[in-house]
Each structure stands twice: as structure tokens, then as C-alpha cells.
CSV table of C-alpha atoms in Angstrom, one decimal:
chain,number,residue,atom,x,y,z
A,287,MET,CA,95.6,106.1,105.4
A,288,LEU,CA,95.6,104.7,101.9
A,289,ASN,CA,94.6,101.1,101.1
A,290,LEU,CA,96.8,99.7,98.3
A,291,LEU,CA,96.9,96.4,96.6
A,292,GLY,CA,100.3,95.0,95.5
A,293,ILE,CA,100.2,92.4,92.7
A,294,VAL,CA,103.1,90.0,92.4
A,295,GLY,CA,103.4,89.8,88.6
A,296,THR,CA,104.8,86.3,88.3
A,297,ASN,CA,104.1,82.6,89.2
A,298,SER,CA,107.6,82.0,90.5
A,299,ASP,CA,107.8,80.7,94.0
A,300,HIS,CA,111.1,82.5,94.6
A,301,SER,CA,110.5,85.9,92.9
A,302,THR,CA,112.5,88.9,93.8
A,303,ASN,CA,109.4,90.9,92.8
A,304,ARG,CA,107.6,89.4,95.7
A,305,ARG,CA,110.5,90.4,97.9
A,306,LEU,CA,110.3,93.9,96.5
A,307,LEU,CA,106.6,94.2,97.3
A,308,GLN,CA,107.2,92.8,100.8
A,309,PHE,CA,109.8,95.4,101.4
A,310,ILE,CA,107.5,98.2,100.1
A,311,GLN,CA,104.7,96.8,102.4
A,312,LYS,CA,106.9,97.0,105.5
A,313,HIS,CA,108.9,100.2,104.6
A,314,PHE,CA,105.8,102.3,104.0
A,315,ALA,CA,103.5,100.7,106.7
A,316,ASP,CA,103.1,104.1,108.3
A,317,GLN,CA,101.8,105.6,105.1
A,318,ALA,CA,99.6,102.9,103.6
A,319,ASN,CA,98.0,99.6,104.2
A,320,ILE,CA,99.4,97.4,101.5
A,321,GLU,CA,97.9,93.9,100.8
A,322,ILE,CA,99.9,91.6,98.6
A,323,PHE,CA,98.0,89.4,96.1
A,324,GLU,CA,99.4,86.3,94.4
A,325,ILE,CA,98.3,85.5,90.8
A,326,LYS,CA,100.4,82.3,90.5
A,327,ASP,CA,97.4,80.0,90.9
A,328,LEU,CA,95.0,81.8,88.6
A,329,PRO,CA,94.0,79.7,85.6
A,330,ALA,CA,95.0,80.7,82.1
A,331,PHE,CA,92.6,83.0,80.3
A,332,ASN,CA,90.2,81.2,78.1
A,333,LYS,CA,87.6,83.8,77.0
A,334,PRO,CA,84.4,82.3,78.5
A,335,LYS,CA,81.2,83.1,76.5
A,336,ASP,CA,79.4,84.4,79.6
A,337,ARG,CA,82.2,86.9,80.4
A,338,LYS,CA,82.5,85.5,83.9
A,339,GLY,CA,85.8,84.7,85.4
A,340,PRO,CA,86.6,82.0,88.0
A,341,VAL,CA,86.3,82.8,91.7
A,342,GLU,CA,90.0,83.6,92.0
A,343,VAL,CA,89.7,86.3,89.3
A,344,GLN,CA,86.6,87.8,90.9
A,345,GLN,CA,88.4,87.9,94.2
A,346,LEU,CA,91.2,89.9,92.6
A,347,ALA,CA,88.7,92.2,90.9
A,348,ASP,CA,86.9,92.9,94.2
A,349,LYS,CA,90.2,93.7,95.9
A,350,ILE,CA,91.2,96.1,93.1
A,351,ILE,CA,87.8,97.9,93.3
A,352,ALA,CA,88.1,98.3,97.0
A,353,ALA,CA,91.7,99.6,96.9
A,354,ASP,CA,92.7,103.2,96.5
A,355,GLY,CA,95.5,102.3,94.2
A,356,VAL,CA,97.4,99.3,92.8
A,357,ILE,CA,101.1,98.5,92.7
A,358,ILE,CA,102.2,95.9,90.1
A,359,SER,CA,105.7,94.5,90.3
A,360,THR,CA,106.8,92.6,87.2
A,361,PRO,CA,109.9,90.7,86.2
A,362,GLU,CA,111.1,90.7,82.6
A,363,TYR,CA,110.8,87.6,80.5
A,364,ASN,CA,112.0,87.9,76.9
A,365,HIS,CA,111.7,91.7,76.9
A,366,SER,CA,108.1,91.5,78.1
A,367,VAL,CA,105.9,90.7,81.1
A,368,PRO,CA,105.3,87.1,82.2
A,369,ALA,CA,102.5,85.1,80.6
A,370,ILE,CA,100.7,84.8,83.9
A,371,LEU,CA,100.5,88.5,84.3
A,372,LYS,CA,99.3,89.0,80.8
A,373,SER,CA,96.7,86.3,81.3
A,374,THR,CA,95.5,87.9,84.6
A,375,LEU,CA,95.1,91.3,82.9
A,376,GLU,CA,93.2,89.6,80.1
A,377,TRP,CA,90.8,88.1,82.7
A,378,LEU,CA,90.3,91.5,84.2
A,379,SER,CA,89.7,93.3,80.9
A,380,TYR,CA,87.3,90.7,79.6
A,381,THR,CA,85.2,90.4,82.8
A,382,THR,CA,84.5,93.2,85.2
A,383,GLN,CA,87.2,95.7,84.1
A,384,PRO,CA,88.1,96.9,87.6
A,385,LEU,CA,91.3,98.7,86.6
A,386,ILE,CA,89.5,101.4,84.7
A,387,ASP,CA,90.4,104.7,86.3
A,388,LYS,CA,92.4,103.0,89.0
A,389,PRO,CA,95.7,104.6,89.9
A,390,VAL,CA,98.6,102.2,89.2
A,391,MET,CA,102.3,102.3,90.1
A,392,ILE,CA,104.6,99.9,88.2
A,393,THR,CA,107.8,98.5,89.8
A,394,GLY,CA,110.0,95.7,88.8
A,395,ALA,CA,113.1,93.6,89.6
A,396,SER,CA,115.1,91.3,87.4
A,397,TYR,CA,118.4,89.4,87.5
A,398,GLY,CA,120.1,91.6,84.9
A,399,LYS,CA,121.4,95.2,85.1
A,400,LEU,CA,118.4,96.8,83.4
A,401,GLY,CA,115.9,95.8,86.0
A,402,SER,CA,112.6,95.2,84.2
A,403,SER,CA,112.7,98.3,82.0
A,404,ARG,CA,111.3,96.8,78.8
A,405,ALA,CA,108.7,94.8,80.6
A,406,GLN,CA,107.6,97.9,82.5
A,407,SER,CA,107.3,99.8,79.2
A,408,HIS,CA,105.2,97.0,77.7
A,409,LEU,CA,103.0,96.8,80.8
A,410,ARG,CA,102.3,100.5,80.4
A,411,GLN,CA,101.0,99.9,76.9
A,412,ILE,CA,98.9,97.0,78.1
A,413,LEU,CA,97.3,99.0,80.9
A,414,ASP,CA,96.5,101.8,78.5
A,415,ALA,CA,94.2,99.5,76.5
A,416,PRO,CA,90.5,100.6,76.5
A,417,GLU,CA,89.4,97.5,78.3
A,418,LEU,CA,91.9,98.2,81.2
A,419,LYS,CA,92.4,102.0,81.0
A,420,ALA,CA,94.2,102.3,84.3
A,421,ARG,CA,95.6,105.6,85.5
A,422,ILE,CA,99.3,104.9,85.3
A,423,MET,CA,101.5,107.2,87.3
A,424,PRO,CA,103.5,109.2,84.7
A,425,SER,CA,107.3,109.8,84.6
A,426,SER,CA,108.1,107.1,87.1
A,427,GLU,CA,110.1,103.9,86.8
A,428,PHE,CA,111.5,102.0,89.7
A,429,LEU,CA,113.9,99.3,88.6
A,430,VAL,CA,115.9,96.9,90.7
A,431,GLY,CA,118.7,95.3,88.7
A,432,TYR,CA,120.8,92.3,89.8
A,433,SER,CA,117.9,91.6,92.1
A,434,LEU,CA,119.4,88.3,93.5
A,435,GLN,CA,122.0,90.5,95.2
A,436,ALA,CA,119.7,93.4,96.0
A,437,PHE,CA,118.2,92.2,99.2
A,438,ASP,CA,119.8,91.1,102.5
A,439,GLU,CA,118.7,88.0,104.5
A,440,ASN,CA,115.9,90.0,106.1
A,441,GLY,CA,114.4,91.1,102.8
A,442,HIS,CA,115.8,94.7,103.1
A,443,LEU,CA,117.1,96.5,100.1
A,444,ASN,CA,120.9,96.8,100.4
A,445,ASP,CA,121.3,100.1,98.4
A,446,ASN,CA,120.4,103.2,100.4
A,447,ASN,CA,120.3,105.2,97.2
A,448,LYS,CA,117.6,102.9,95.8
A,449,ILE,CA,115.6,103.1,99.0
A,450,GLU,CA,115.8,106.9,98.8
A,451,GLU,CA,114.7,106.7,95.1
A,452,LEU,CA,111.8,104.4,96.1
A,453,GLU,CA,110.7,106.8,98.9
A,454,GLY,CA,110.5,109.7,96.4
A,455,ILE,CA,108.5,107.6,93.9
A,456,PHE,CA,106.1,106.3,96.6
A,457,HIS,CA,105.5,109.7,98.0
A,458,ASP,CA,104.6,110.9,94.5
A,459,PHE,CA,102.3,107.9,94.1
A,460,THR,CA,100.4,108.6,97.2
A,461,GLN,CA,99.7,112.1,95.9
A,462,PHE,CA,98.9,110.8,92.5
A,463,VAL,CA,96.3,108.4,94.1
A,464,GLU,CA,94.6,111.1,96.0
A,465,ILE,CA,94.5,113.6,93.1
A,466,THR,CA,93.3,110.9,90.6
A,467,ASN,CA,90.6,109.6,92.8
A,468,GLN,CA,89.3,113.1,93.5
A,469,LEU,CA,89.3,113.8,89.8
A,470,VAL,CA,87.4,110.6,88.9
A,471,SER,CA,84.9,111.0,91.7
A,472,LYS,CA,84.1,114.6,91.0
A,473,ASN,CA,84.0,114.6,87.2
A,474,HIS,CA,81.7,111.9,85.9
A,475,SER,CA,82.8,112.5,82.3
A,476,TYR,CA,86.0,110.7,83.3
A,477,LYS,CA,84.2,107.7,84.6
A,478,LYS,CA,83.3,104.6,82.6
A,479,VAL,CA,79.8,105.0,81.1
A,480,GLN,CA,79.6,101.4,79.8
A,481,ARG,CA,81.9,98.5,79.5
A,482,PHE,CA,84.1,98.7,76.4
A,483,SER,CA,84.1,95.7,74.1
A,484,TRP,CA,85.7,95.3,70.7
A,485,GLU,CA,82.9,92.8,69.9
A,486,ASP,CA,80.3,95.5,70.2
A,487,ASN,CA,82.0,97.9,67.8
């Protein structure tokens, strides 16, 4: 069974993205072990000279390395991702770079009708940066719009069509994880030779 890490991409205490990841965790419990990680208490990125992050950042990095794949669920703030998520990714890119070659699935929920489509598009660009270089699942976009009304009192998605859509995307992601990890492990030319840094170029 796959071991996946779900990252709540916000510091909100009442995020529907947290509810979405909790639903995914329960709904697919027979297909994957999914641990949910909170980034809301991580300090703001401050570019330390020794390139070492605080303990909380290293804990996240260790969990990413140990996971077969990562799911990031992001809201949309001002057409982009929340500052806390951007800061977290900056920590990871500047320190141990654990997302390199890691399979990633992006999901998102927002209060408006568009879900988090623009934030997800922006997040794909960020994750494609050379210091992050995640393996982002292509041609997939799971959006939960009007997310305040999307879940019942038990945290279950109300729309059966959305559940069916999510099941298809999650199935694709499990296959993507297996194929990507086989490719990376067997072909060393795809693996990171040395840590990328703009300062060294």
C-alpha cells in the first residue's frame, strides 16, 4: 500500500482544504496510508546563511522523503497560493530539496465557483522550479468550488459526481506514483546529481 503525505496549504484554522484532505484520507484508506501535515506553525522563510531550516521544516522534509507521493491542497488567495505555502516551499527549496523527483498531486477548494484553479496553475509553476522540480501529475485538476457548502456535517463531499471525479483522479495518481518512482529509481540520469543553487551559477 502506498504511503502518501497530504499537505494542508494554508494556516487557516477552519480551512475547507483541510476538510478535503481529511475526506481523501478516509475515502481512500483502503488504497493508501495518508498522513496529513499542517504547515500553519512553520516560521516565515528567512534565507539562513547555513541553509539549515528550523526543526519543523526538517520534519516536513523527512516526511516528504519517506512518502511515496505528496498531495497538496491549496486555497486561492488573490489569484495565487497562500503566503504560508509559498514560504514553506521556499524553505524546502533552499534547504534539503526533498521534493525533487517526488510525485505530487494538486487539489484545492475555495469559496468561489472556480475552486482554486488559478492558485493550482501558479503552484504547478512553482513546483517546476529547479530547486523544487517535483514530478507533478499531468492533465489533472481537482477543484472544489463553493467549498463552504461542499461538505456535510461529517466532512463528506455532498456531490456524488465530484466524488466520482476524485476517484478517477486518485486512481490515476496511484499509477503515476508507481510509474514515476520506478523511473526515478531505475534511471539514475533522472535523479539529482547535486543540489541546484542559483548562487553557484
